[in-house]
PDB file of N, CA and C in Angstrom:
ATOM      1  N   UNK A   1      23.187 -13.881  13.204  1.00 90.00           N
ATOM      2  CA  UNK A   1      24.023 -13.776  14.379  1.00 90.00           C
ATOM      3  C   UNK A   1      25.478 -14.046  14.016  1.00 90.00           C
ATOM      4  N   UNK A   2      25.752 -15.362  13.328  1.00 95.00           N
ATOM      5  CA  UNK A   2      27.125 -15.324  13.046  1.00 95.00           C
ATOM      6  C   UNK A   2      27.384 -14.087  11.826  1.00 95.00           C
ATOM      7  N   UNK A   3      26.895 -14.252  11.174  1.00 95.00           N
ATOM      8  CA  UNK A   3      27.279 -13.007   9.855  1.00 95.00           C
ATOM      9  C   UNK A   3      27.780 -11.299  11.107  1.00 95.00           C
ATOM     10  N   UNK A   4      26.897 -11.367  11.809  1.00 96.00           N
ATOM     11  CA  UNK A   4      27.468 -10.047  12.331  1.00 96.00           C
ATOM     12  C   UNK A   4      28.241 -10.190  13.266  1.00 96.00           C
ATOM     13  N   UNK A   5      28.891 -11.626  13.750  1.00 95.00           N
ATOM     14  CA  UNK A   5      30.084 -12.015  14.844  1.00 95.00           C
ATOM     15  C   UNK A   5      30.944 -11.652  13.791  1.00 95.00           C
ATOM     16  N   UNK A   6      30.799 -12.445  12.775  1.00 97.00           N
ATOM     17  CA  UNK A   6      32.187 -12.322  11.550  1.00 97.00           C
ATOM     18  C   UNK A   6      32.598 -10.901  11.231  1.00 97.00           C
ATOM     19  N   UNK A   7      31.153  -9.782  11.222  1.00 97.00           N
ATOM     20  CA  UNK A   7      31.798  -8.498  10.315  1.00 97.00           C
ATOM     21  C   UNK A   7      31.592  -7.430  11.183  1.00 97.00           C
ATOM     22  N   UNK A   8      31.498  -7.960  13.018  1.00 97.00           N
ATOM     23  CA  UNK A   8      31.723  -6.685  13.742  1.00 97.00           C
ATOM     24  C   UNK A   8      33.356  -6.465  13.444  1.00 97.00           C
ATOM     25  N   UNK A   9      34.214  -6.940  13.650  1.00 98.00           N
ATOM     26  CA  UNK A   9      35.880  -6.607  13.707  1.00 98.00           C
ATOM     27  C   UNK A   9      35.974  -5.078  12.339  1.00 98.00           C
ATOM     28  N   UNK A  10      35.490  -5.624  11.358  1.00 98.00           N
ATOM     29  CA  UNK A  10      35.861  -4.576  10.495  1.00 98.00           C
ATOM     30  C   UNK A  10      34.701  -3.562  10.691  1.00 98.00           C
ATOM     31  N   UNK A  11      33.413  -3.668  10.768  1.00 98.00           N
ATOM     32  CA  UNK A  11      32.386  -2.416  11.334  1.00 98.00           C
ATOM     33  C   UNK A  11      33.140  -1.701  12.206  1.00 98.00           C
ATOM     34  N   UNK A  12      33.451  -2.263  13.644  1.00 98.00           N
ATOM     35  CA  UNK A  12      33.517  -1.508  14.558  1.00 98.00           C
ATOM     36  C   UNK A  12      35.073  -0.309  13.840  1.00 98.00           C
ATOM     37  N   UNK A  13      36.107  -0.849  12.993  1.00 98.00           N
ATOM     38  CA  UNK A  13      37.010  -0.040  12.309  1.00 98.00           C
ATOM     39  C   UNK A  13      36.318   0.931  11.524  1.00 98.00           C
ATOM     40  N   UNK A  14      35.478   0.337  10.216  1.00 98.00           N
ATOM     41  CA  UNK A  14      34.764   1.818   9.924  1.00 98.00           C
ATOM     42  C   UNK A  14      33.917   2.239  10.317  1.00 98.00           C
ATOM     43  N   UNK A  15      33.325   1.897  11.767  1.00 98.00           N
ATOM     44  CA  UNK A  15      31.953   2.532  12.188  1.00 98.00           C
ATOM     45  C   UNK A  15      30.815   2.526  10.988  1.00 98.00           C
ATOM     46  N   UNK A  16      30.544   1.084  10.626  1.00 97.00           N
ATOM     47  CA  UNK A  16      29.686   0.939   9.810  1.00 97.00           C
ATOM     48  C   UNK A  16      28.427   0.758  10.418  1.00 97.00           C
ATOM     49  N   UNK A  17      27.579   0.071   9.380  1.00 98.00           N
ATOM     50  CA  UNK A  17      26.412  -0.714   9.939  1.00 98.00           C
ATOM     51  C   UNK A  17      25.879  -1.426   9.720  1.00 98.00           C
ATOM     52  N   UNK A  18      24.575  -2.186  10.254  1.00 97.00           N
ATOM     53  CA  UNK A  18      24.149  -3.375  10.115  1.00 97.00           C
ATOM     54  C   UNK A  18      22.530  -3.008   9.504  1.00 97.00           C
ATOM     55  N   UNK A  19      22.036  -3.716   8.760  1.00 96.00           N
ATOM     56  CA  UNK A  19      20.274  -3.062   9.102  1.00 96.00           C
ATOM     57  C   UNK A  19      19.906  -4.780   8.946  1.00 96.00           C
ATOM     58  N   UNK A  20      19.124  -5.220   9.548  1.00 96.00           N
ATOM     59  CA  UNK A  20      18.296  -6.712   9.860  1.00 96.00           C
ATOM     60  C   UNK A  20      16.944  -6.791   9.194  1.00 96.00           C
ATOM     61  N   UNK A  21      16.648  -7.435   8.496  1.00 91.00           N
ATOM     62  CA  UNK A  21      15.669  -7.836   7.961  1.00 91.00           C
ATOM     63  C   UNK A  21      14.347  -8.629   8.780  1.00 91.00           C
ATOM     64  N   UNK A  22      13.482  -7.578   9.222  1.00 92.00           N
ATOM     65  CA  UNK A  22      13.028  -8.531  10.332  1.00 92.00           C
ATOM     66  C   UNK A  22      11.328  -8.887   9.789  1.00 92.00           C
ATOM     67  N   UNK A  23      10.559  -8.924  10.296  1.00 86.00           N
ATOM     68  CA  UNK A  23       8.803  -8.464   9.995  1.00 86.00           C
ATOM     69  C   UNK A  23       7.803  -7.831  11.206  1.00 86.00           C
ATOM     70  N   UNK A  24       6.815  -7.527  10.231  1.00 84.00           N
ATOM     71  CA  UNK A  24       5.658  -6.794  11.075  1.00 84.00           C
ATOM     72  C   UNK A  24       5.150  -8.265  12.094  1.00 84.00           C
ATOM     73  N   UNK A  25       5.364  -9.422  11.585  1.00 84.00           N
ATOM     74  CA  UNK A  25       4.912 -10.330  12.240  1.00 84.00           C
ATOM     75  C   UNK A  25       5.694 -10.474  13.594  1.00 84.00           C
ATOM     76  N   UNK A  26       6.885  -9.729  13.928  1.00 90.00           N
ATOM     77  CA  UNK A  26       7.455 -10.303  15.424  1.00 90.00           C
ATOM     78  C   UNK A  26       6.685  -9.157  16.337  1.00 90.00           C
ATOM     79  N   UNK A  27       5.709  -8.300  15.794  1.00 87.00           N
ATOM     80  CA  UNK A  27       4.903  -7.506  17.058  1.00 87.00           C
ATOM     81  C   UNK A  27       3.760  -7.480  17.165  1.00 87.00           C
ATOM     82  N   UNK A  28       3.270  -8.143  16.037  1.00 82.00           N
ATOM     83  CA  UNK A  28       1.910  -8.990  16.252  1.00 82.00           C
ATOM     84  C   UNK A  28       1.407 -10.617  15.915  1.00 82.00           C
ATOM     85  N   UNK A  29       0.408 -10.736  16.246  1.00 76.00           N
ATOM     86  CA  UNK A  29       0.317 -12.360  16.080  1.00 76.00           C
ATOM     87  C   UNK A  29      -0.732 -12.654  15.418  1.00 76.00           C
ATOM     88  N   UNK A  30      -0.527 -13.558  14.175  1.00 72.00           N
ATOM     89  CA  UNK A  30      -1.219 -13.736  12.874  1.00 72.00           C
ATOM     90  C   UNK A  30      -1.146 -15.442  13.301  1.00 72.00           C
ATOM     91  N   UNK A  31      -2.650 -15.926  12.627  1.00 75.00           N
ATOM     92  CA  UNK A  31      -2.903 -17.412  13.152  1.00 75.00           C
ATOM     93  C   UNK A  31      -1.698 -18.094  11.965  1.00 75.00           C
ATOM     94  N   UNK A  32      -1.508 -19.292  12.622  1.00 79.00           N
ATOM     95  CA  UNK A  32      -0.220 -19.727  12.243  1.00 79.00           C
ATOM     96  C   UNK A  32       1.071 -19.767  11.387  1.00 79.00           C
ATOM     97  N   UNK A  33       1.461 -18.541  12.484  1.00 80.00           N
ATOM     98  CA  UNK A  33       2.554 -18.203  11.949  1.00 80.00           C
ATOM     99  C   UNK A  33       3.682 -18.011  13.473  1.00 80.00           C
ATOM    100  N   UNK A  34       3.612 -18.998  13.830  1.00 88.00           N
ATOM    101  CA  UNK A  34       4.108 -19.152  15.785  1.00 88.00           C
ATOM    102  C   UNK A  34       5.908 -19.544  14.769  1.00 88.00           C
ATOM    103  N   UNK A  35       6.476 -20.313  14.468  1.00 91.00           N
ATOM    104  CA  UNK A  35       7.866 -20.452  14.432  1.00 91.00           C
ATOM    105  C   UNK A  35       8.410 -19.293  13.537  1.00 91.00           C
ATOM    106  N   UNK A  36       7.624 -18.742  12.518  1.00 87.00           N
ATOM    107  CA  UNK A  36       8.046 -17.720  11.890  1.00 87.00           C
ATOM    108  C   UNK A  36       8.486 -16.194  12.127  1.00 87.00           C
ATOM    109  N   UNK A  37       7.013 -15.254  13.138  1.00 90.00           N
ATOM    110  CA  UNK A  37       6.908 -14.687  14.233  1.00 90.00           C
ATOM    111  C   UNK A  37       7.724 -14.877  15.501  1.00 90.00           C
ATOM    112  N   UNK A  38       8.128 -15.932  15.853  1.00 95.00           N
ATOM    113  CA  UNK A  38       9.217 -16.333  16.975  1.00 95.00           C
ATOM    114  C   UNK A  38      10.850 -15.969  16.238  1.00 95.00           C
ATOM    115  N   UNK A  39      10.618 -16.394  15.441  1.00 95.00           N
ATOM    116  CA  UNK A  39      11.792 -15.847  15.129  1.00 95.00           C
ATOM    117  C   UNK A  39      12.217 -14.482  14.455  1.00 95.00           C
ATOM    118  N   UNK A  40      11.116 -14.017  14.169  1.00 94.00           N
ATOM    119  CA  UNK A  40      11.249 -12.573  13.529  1.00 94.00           C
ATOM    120  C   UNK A  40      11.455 -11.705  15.201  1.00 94.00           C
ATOM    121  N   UNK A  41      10.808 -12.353  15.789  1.00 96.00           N
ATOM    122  CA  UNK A  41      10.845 -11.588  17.675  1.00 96.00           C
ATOM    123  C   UNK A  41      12.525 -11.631  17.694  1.00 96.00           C
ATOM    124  N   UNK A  42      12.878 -12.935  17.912  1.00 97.00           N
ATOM    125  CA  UNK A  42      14.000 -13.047  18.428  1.00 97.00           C
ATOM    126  C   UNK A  42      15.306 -11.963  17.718  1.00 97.00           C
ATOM    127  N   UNK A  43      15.167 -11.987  16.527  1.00 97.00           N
ATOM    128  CA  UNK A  43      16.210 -10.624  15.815  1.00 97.00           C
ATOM    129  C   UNK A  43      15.846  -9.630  15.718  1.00 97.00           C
ATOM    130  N   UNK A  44      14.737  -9.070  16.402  1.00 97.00           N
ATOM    131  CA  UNK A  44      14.362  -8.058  17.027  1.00 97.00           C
ATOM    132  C   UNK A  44      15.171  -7.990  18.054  1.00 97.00           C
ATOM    133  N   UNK A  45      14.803  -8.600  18.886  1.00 98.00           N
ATOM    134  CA  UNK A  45      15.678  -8.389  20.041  1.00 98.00           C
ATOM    135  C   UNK A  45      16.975  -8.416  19.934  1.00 98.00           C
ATOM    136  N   UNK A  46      17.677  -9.152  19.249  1.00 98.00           N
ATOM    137  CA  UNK A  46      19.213  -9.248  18.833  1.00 98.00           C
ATOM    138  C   UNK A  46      19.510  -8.200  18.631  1.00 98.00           C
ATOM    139  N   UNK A  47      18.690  -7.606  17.667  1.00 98.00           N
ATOM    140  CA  UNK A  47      19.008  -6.270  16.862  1.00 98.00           C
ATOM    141  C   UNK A  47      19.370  -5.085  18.251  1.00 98.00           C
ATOM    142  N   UNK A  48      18.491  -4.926  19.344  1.00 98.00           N
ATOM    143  CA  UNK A  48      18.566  -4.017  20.440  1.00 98.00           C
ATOM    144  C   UNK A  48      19.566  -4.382  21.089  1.00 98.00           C
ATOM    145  N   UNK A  49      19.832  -5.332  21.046  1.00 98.00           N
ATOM    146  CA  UNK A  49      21.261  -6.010  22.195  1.00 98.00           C
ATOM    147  C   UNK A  49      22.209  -5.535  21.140  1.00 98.00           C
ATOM    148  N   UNK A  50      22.561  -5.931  20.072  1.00 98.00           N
ATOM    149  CA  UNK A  50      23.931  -5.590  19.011  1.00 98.00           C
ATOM    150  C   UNK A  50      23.940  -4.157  19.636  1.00 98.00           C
ATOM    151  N   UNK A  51      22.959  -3.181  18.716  1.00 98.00           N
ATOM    152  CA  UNK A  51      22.781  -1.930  18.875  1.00 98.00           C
ATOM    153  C   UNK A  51      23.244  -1.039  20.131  1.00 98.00           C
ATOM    154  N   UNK A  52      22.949  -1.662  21.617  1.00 98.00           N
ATOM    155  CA  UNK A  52      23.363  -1.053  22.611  1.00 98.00           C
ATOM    156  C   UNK A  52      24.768  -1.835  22.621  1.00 98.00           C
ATOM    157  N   UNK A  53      25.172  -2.868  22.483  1.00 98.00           N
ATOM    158  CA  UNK A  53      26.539  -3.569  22.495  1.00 98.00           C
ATOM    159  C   UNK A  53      27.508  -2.686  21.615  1.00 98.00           C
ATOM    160  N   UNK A  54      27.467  -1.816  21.199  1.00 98.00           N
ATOM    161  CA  UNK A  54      27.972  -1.554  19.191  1.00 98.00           C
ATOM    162  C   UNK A  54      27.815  -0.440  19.571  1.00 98.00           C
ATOM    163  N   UNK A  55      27.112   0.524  20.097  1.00 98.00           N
ATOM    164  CA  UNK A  55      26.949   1.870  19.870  1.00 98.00           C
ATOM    165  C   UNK A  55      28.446   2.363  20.312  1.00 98.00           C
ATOM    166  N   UNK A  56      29.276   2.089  21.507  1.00 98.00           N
ATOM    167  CA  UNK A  56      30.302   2.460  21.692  1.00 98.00           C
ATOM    168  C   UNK A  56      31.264   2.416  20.995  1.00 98.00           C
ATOM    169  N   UNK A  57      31.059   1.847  19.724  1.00 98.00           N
ATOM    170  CA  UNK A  57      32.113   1.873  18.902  1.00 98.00           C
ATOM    171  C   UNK A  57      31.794   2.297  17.350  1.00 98.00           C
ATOM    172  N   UNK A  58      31.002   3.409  17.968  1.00 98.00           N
ATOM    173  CA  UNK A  58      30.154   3.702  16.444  1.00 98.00           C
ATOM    174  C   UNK A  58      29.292   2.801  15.262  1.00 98.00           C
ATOM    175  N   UNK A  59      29.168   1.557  15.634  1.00 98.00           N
ATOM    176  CA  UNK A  59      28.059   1.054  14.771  1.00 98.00           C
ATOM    177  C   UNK A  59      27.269   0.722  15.318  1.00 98.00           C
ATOM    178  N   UNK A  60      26.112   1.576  14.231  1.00 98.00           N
ATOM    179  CA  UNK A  60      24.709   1.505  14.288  1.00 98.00           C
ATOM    180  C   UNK A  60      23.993   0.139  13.930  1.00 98.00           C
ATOM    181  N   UNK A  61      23.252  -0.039  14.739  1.00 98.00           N
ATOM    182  CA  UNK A  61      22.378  -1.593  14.023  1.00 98.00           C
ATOM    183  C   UNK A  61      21.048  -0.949  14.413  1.00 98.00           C
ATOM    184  N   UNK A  62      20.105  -1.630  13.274  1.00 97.00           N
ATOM    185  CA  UNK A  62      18.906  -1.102  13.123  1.00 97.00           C
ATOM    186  C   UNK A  62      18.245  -2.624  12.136  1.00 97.00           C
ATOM    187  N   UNK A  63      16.718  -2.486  12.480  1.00 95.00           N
ATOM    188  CA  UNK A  63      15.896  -3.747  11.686  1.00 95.00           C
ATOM    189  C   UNK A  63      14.455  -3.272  10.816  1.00 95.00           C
ATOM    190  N   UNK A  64      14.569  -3.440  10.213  1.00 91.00           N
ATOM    191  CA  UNK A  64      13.078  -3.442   8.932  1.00 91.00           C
ATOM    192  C   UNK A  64      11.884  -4.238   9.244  1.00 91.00           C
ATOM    193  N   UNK A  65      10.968  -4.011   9.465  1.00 87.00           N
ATOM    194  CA  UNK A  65      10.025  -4.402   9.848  1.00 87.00           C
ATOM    195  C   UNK A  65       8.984  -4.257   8.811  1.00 87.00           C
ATOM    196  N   UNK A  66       8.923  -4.898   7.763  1.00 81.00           N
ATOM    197  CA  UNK A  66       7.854  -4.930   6.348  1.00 81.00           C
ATOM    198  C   UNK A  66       6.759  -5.703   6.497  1.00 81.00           C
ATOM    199  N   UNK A  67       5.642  -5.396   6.123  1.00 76.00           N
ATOM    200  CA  UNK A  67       4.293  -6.206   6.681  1.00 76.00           C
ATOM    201  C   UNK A  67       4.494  -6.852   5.105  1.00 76.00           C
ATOM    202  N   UNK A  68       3.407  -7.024   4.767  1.00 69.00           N
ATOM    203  CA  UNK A  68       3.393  -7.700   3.393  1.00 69.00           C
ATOM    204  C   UNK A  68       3.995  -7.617   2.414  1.00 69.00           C
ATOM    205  N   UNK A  69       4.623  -8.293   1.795  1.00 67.00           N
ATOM    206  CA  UNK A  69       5.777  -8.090   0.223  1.00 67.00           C
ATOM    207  C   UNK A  69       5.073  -9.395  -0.645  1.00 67.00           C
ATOM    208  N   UNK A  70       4.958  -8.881  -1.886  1.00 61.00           N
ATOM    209  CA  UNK A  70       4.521  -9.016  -3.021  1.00 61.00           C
ATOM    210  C   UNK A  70       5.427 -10.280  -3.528  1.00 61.00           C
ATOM    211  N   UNK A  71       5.398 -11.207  -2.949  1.00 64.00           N
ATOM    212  CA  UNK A  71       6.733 -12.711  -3.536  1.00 64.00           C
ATOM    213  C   UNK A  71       6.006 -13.505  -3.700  1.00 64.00           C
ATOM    214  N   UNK A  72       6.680 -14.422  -4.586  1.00 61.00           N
ATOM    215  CA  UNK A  72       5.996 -15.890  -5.388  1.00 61.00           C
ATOM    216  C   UNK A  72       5.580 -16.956  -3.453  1.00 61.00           C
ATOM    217  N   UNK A  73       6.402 -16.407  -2.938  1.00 55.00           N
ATOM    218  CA  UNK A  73       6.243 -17.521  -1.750  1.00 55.00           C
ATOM    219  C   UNK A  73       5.275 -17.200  -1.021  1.00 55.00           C
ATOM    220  N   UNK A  74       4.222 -16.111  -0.870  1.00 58.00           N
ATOM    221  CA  UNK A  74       2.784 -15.908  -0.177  1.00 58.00           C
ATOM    222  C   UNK A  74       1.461 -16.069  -1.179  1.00 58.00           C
ATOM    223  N   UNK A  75       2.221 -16.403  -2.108  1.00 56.00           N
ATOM    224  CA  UNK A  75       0.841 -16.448  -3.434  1.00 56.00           C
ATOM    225  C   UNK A  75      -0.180 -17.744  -3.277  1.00 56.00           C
ATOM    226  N   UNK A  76      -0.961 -17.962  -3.435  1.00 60.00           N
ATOM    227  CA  UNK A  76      -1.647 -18.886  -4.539  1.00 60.00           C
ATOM    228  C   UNK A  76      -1.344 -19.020  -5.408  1.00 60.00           C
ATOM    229  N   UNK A  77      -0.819 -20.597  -5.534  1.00 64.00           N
ATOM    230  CA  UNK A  77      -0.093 -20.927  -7.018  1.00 64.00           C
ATOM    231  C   UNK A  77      -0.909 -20.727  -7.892  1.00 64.00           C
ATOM    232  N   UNK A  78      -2.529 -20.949  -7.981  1.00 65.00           N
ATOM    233  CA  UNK A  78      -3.453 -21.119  -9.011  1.00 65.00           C
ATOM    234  C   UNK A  78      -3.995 -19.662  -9.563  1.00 65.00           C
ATOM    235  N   UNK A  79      -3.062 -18.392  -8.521  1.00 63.00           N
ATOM    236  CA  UNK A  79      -3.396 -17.164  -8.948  1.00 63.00           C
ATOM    237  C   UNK A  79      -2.198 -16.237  -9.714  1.00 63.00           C
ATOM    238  N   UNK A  80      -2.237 -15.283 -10.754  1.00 69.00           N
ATOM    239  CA  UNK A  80      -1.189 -14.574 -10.998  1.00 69.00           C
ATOM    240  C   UNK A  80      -0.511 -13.994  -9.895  1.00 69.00           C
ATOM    241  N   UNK A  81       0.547 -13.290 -10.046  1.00 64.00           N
ATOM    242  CA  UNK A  81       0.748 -12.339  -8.900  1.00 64.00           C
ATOM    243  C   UNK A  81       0.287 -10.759  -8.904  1.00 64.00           C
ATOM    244  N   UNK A  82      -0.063 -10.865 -10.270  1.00 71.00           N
ATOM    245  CA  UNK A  82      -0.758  -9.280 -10.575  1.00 71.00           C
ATOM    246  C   UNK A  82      -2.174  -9.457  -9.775  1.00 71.00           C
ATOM    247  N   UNK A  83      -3.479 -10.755 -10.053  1.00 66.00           N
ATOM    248  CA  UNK A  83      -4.485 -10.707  -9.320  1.00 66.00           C
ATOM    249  C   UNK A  83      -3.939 -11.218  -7.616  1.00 66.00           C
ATOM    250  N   UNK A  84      -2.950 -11.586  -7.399  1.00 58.00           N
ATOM    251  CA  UNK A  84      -2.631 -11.551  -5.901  1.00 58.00           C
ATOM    252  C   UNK A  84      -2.779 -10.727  -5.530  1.00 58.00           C
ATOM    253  N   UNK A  85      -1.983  -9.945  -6.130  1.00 63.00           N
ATOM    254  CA  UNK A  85      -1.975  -7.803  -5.513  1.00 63.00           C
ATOM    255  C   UNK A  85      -3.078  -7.503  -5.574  1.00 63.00           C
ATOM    256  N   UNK A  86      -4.457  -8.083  -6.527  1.00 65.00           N
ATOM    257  CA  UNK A  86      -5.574  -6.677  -6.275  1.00 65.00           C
ATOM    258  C   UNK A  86      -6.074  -7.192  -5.589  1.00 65.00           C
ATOM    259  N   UNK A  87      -5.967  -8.687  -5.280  1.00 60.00           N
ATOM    260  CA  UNK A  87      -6.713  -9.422  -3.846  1.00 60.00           C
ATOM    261  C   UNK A  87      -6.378  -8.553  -2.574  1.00 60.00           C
ATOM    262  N   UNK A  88      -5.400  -7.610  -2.394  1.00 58.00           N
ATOM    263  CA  UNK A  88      -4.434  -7.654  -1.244  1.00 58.00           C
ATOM    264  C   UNK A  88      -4.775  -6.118  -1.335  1.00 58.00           C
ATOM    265  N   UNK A  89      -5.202  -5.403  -2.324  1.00 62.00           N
ATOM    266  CA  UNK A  89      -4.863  -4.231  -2.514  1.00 62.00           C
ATOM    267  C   UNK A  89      -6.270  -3.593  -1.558  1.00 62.00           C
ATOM    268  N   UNK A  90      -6.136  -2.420  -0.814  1.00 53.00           N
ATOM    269  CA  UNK A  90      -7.182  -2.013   0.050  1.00 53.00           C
ATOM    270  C   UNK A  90      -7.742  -2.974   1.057  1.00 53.00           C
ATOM    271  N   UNK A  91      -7.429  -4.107   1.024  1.00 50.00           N
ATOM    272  CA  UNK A  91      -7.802  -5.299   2.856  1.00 50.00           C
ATOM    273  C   UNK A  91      -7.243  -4.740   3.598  1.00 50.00           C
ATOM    274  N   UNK A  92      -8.267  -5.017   4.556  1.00 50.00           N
ATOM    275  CA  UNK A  92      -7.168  -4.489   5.707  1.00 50.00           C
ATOM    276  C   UNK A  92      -6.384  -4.930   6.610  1.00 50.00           C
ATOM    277  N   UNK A  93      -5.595  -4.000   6.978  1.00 52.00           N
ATOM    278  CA  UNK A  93      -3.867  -4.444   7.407  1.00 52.00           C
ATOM    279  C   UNK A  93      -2.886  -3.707   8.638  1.00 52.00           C
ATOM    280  N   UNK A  94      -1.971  -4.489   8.735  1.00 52.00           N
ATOM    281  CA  UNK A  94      -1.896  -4.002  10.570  1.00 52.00           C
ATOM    282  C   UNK A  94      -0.772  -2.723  10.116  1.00 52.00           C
ATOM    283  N   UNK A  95      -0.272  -2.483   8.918  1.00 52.00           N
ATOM    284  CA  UNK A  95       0.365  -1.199   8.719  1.00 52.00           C
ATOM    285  C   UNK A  95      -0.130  -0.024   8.160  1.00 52.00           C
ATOM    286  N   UNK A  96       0.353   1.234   8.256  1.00 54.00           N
ATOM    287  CA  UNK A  96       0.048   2.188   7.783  1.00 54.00           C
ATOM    288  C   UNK A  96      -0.572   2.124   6.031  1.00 54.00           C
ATOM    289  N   UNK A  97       0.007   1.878   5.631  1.00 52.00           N
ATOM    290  CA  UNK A  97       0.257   1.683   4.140  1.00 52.00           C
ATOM    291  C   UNK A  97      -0.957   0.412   3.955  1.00 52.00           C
ATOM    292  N   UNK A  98      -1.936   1.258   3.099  1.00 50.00           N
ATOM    293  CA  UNK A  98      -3.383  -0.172   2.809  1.00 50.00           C
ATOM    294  C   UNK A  98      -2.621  -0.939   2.240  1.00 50.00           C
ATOM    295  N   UNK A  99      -1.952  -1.029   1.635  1.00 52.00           N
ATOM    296  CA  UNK A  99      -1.596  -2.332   0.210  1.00 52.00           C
ATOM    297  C   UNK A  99      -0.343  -2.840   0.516  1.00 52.00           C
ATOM    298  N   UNK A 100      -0.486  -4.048  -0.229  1.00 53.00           N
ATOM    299  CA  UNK A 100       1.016  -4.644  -0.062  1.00 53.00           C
ATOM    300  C   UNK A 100       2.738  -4.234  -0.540  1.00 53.00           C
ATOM    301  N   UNK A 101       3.309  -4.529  -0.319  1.00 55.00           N
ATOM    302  CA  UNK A 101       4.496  -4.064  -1.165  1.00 55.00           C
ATOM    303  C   UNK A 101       4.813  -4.553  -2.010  1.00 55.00           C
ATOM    304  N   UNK A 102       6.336  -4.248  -2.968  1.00 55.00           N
ATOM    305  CA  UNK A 102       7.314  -5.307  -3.379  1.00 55.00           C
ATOM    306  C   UNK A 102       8.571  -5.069  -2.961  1.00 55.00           C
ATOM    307  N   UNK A 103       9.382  -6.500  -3.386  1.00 54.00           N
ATOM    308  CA  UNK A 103      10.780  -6.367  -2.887  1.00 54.00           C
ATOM    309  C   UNK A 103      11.534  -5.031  -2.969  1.00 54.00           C
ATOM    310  N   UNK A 104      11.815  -4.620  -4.195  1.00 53.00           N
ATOM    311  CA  UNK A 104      12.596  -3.360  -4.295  1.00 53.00           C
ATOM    312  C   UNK A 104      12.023  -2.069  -3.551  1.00 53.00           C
ATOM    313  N   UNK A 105      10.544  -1.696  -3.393  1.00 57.00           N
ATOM    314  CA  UNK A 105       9.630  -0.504  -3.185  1.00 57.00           C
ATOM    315  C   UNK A 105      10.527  -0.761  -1.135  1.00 57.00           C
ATOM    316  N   UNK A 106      10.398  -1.511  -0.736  1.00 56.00           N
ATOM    317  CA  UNK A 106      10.927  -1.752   0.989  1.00 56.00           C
ATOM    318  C   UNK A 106      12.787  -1.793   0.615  1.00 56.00           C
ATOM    319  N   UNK A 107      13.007  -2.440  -0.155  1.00 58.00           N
ATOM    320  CA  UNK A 107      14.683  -2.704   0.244  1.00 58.00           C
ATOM    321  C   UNK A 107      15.440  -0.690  -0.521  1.00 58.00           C
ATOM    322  N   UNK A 108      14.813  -0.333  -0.709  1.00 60.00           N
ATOM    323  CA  UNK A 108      14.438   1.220  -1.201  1.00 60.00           C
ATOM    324  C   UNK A 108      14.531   2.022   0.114  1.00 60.00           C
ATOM    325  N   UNK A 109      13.799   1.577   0.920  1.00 55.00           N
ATOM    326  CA  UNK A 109      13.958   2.256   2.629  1.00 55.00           C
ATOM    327  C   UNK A 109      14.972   2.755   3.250  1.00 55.00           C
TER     328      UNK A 109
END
């Protein structure tokens, strides 16, 4: 929220844009994951308020919504991250795409 108070002044000059990093978790609900999901909701919604706020001045805001990504921080420490992935690979999952991602394969989007 502040990052895009600070860099609407120069967006709205080059009619730039914003894209938000949000998750698959702010449109569905996974057992405990309530403060995480709450807040992935909430910049969702930010994102639609900027967006209609901003459109009149040519910048676009838009949010990413990635279900699973492939990071040291969803692992099992006691597992590689290569057998993380084949744990993960074909389960099933609330996105299109059976398998998980990685960072670069989504920030690629």
């Amino acid at each position: 929220l502040m990052m895009t108070q600070k860099a609407l002044p120069h967006l709205r000059q080059t009619k730039g844009s914003i894209v938000n990093v949000s998750s698959i978790s702010s449109l569905t609900t996974l057992p405990n994951t309530a403060p995480y999901a709450v807040s992935k909701a909430a910049l969702d919604h930010f994102t639609r308020c900027a967006a209609l706020e901003n459109a009149p001045y040519g910048v676009r805001v838009n949010a990413v919504n990635p279900a699973v990504i492939l990071t040291p921080i969803i692992k099992d420490p006691a597992v590689s991250m290569e057998q993380h992935a084949e744990r993960l690979q074909g389960s099933p999952t609330i996105c299109a795409i059976s398998n998980a991602s990685r960072a670069i394969r989504t920030a690629g989007i």
